[in-house]
């Protein structure tokens, strides 16, 4: 059974990424070119970007899971 601590630790990564992205965007707004890239990525119009983002996301999830496994007594 997954403990509450594990669930909180697994959700910490996306929460921190969202907060960090918001803080960075607050101090340095994205250029129109970057904004366009992000919108196209979110819409799934650039297959290579989608594949790279998926692979990076899976890698982070696997790393967090391994970290949680090591911290679990």
PDB file of C-alpha atoms in Angstrom:
ATOM      1  CA  UNK A   1       0.000   0.000   0.000  1.00  0.00           C
ATOM      2  CA  UNK A   2       1.256   3.473  -0.858  1.00  0.00           C
ATOM      3  CA  UNK A   3       1.721   5.689   2.163  1.00  0.00           C
ATOM      4  CA  UNK A   4       0.665   9.314   2.241  1.00  0.00           C
ATOM      5  CA  UNK A   5       4.322  10.351   2.449  1.00  0.00           C
ATOM      6  CA  UNK A   6       5.053   8.601  -0.851  1.00  0.00           C
ATOM      7  CA  UNK A   7       2.104  10.267  -2.554  1.00  0.00           C
ATOM      8  CA  UNK A   8       3.169  13.691  -1.319  1.00  0.00           C
ATOM      9  CA  UNK A   9       6.760  13.113  -2.444  1.00  0.00           C
ATOM     10  CA  UNK A  10       5.628  11.978  -5.903  1.00  0.00           C
ATOM     11  CA  UNK A  11       3.478  15.071  -6.350  1.00  0.00           C
ATOM     12  CA  UNK A  12       6.225  17.389  -5.133  1.00  0.00           C
ATOM     13  CA  UNK A  13       8.118  17.386  -8.459  1.00  0.00           C
ATOM     14  CA  UNK A  14       5.303  18.714 -10.681  1.00  0.00           C
ATOM     15  CA  UNK A  15       4.269  21.217  -8.011  1.00  0.00           C
ATOM     16  CA  UNK A  16       7.805  22.587  -7.723  1.00  0.00           C
ATOM     17  CA  UNK A  17       8.166  22.706 -11.517  1.00  0.00           C
ATOM     18  CA  UNK A  18       4.935  24.689 -11.810  1.00  0.00           C
ATOM     19  CA  UNK A  19       5.915  27.140  -9.090  1.00  0.00           C
ATOM     20  CA  UNK A  20       9.422  27.571 -10.492  1.00  0.00           C
ATOM     21  CA  UNK A  21       8.049  28.120 -13.997  1.00  0.00           C
ATOM     22  CA  UNK A  22       5.634  30.737 -12.703  1.00  0.00           C
ATOM     23  CA  UNK A  23       8.349  32.581 -10.806  1.00  0.00           C
ATOM     24  CA  UNK A  24      10.694  32.574 -13.807  1.00  0.00           C
ATOM     25  CA  UNK A  25       7.907  33.764 -16.128  1.00  0.00           C
ATOM     26  CA  UNK A  26       7.056  36.509 -13.632  1.00  0.00           C
ATOM     27  CA  UNK A  27      10.550  37.932 -13.776  1.00  0.00           C
ATOM     28  CA  UNK A  28      11.285  37.192 -17.420  1.00  0.00           C
ATOM     29  CA  UNK A  29       8.189  36.779 -19.605  1.00  0.00           C
ATOM     30  CA  UNK A  30       8.664  34.412 -22.550  1.00  0.00           C
ATOM     31  CA  UNK A  31       9.321  35.901 -25.965  1.00  0.00           C
ATOM     32  CA  UNK A  32       6.688  35.504 -28.672  1.00  0.00           C
ATOM     33  CA  UNK A  33       8.807  32.756 -30.264  1.00  0.00           C
ATOM     34  CA  UNK A  34       9.046  30.755 -27.021  1.00  0.00           C
ATOM     35  CA  UNK A  35       5.337  31.278 -26.358  1.00  0.00           C
ATOM     36  CA  UNK A  36       4.548  29.979 -29.849  1.00  0.00           C
ATOM     37  CA  UNK A  37       6.761  26.919 -29.312  1.00  0.00           C
ATOM     38  CA  UNK A  38       5.061  26.101 -26.007  1.00  0.00           C
ATOM     39  CA  UNK A  39       1.603  26.460 -27.550  1.00  0.00           C
ATOM     40  CA  UNK A  40       2.520  24.191 -30.452  1.00  0.00           C
ATOM     41  CA  UNK A  41       4.067  21.685 -28.063  1.00  0.00           C
ATOM     42  CA  UNK A  42       0.929  21.659 -25.905  1.00  0.00           C
ATOM     43  CA  UNK A  43      -1.224  21.146 -28.993  1.00  0.00           C
ATOM     44  CA  UNK A  44       0.943  18.205 -30.065  1.00  0.00           C
ATOM     45  CA  UNK A  45       1.950  19.708 -33.397  1.00  0.00           C
ATOM     46  CA  UNK A  46       5.648  18.955 -33.165  1.00  0.00           C
ATOM     47  CA  UNK A  47       6.090  15.195 -32.829  1.00  0.00           C
ATOM     48  CA  UNK A  48       9.793  15.374 -31.962  1.00  0.00           C
ATOM     49  CA  UNK A  49       9.105  17.814 -29.135  1.00  0.00           C
ATOM     50  CA  UNK A  50       6.302  15.630 -27.817  1.00  0.00           C
ATOM     51  CA  UNK A  51       8.537  12.557 -27.845  1.00  0.00           C
ATOM     52  CA  UNK A  52      11.383  14.404 -26.098  1.00  0.00           C
ATOM     53  CA  UNK A  53       9.013  15.840 -23.478  1.00  0.00           C
ATOM     54  CA  UNK A  54       7.443  12.428 -22.880  1.00  0.00           C
ATOM     55  CA  UNK A  55      10.847  10.775 -22.507  1.00  0.00           C
ATOM     56  CA  UNK A  56      12.077  13.454 -20.098  1.00  0.00           C
ATOM     57  CA  UNK A  57       8.877  13.214 -18.063  1.00  0.00           C
ATOM     58  CA  UNK A  58       9.158   9.438 -17.821  1.00  0.00           C
ATOM     59  CA  UNK A  59      12.788   9.737 -16.762  1.00  0.00           C
ATOM     60  CA  UNK A  60      11.894  12.141 -13.971  1.00  0.00           C
ATOM     61  CA  UNK A  61       9.040   9.892 -12.808  1.00  0.00           C
ATOM     62  CA  UNK A  62      11.326   6.846 -12.711  1.00  0.00           C
ATOM     63  CA  UNK A  63      13.989   8.805 -10.812  1.00  0.00           C
ATOM     64  CA  UNK A  64      11.450  10.049  -8.252  1.00  0.00           C
ATOM     65  CA  UNK A  65      10.082   6.527  -7.816  1.00  0.00           C
ATOM     66  CA  UNK A  66      13.606   5.180  -7.225  1.00  0.00           C
ATOM     67  CA  UNK A  67      14.248   7.959  -4.700  1.00  0.00           C
ATOM     68  CA  UNK A  68      11.011   7.196  -2.860  1.00  0.00           C
ATOM     69  CA  UNK A  69      11.942   3.511  -2.807  1.00  0.00           C
ATOM     70  CA  UNK A  70      15.261   4.319  -1.160  1.00  0.00           C
ATOM     71  CA  UNK A  71      13.672   6.620   1.421  1.00  0.00           C
ATOM     72  CA  UNK A  72      10.951   4.124   2.343  1.00  0.00           C
ATOM     73  CA  UNK A  73      12.050   2.170   5.452  1.00  0.00           C
TER      74      UNK A  73
END
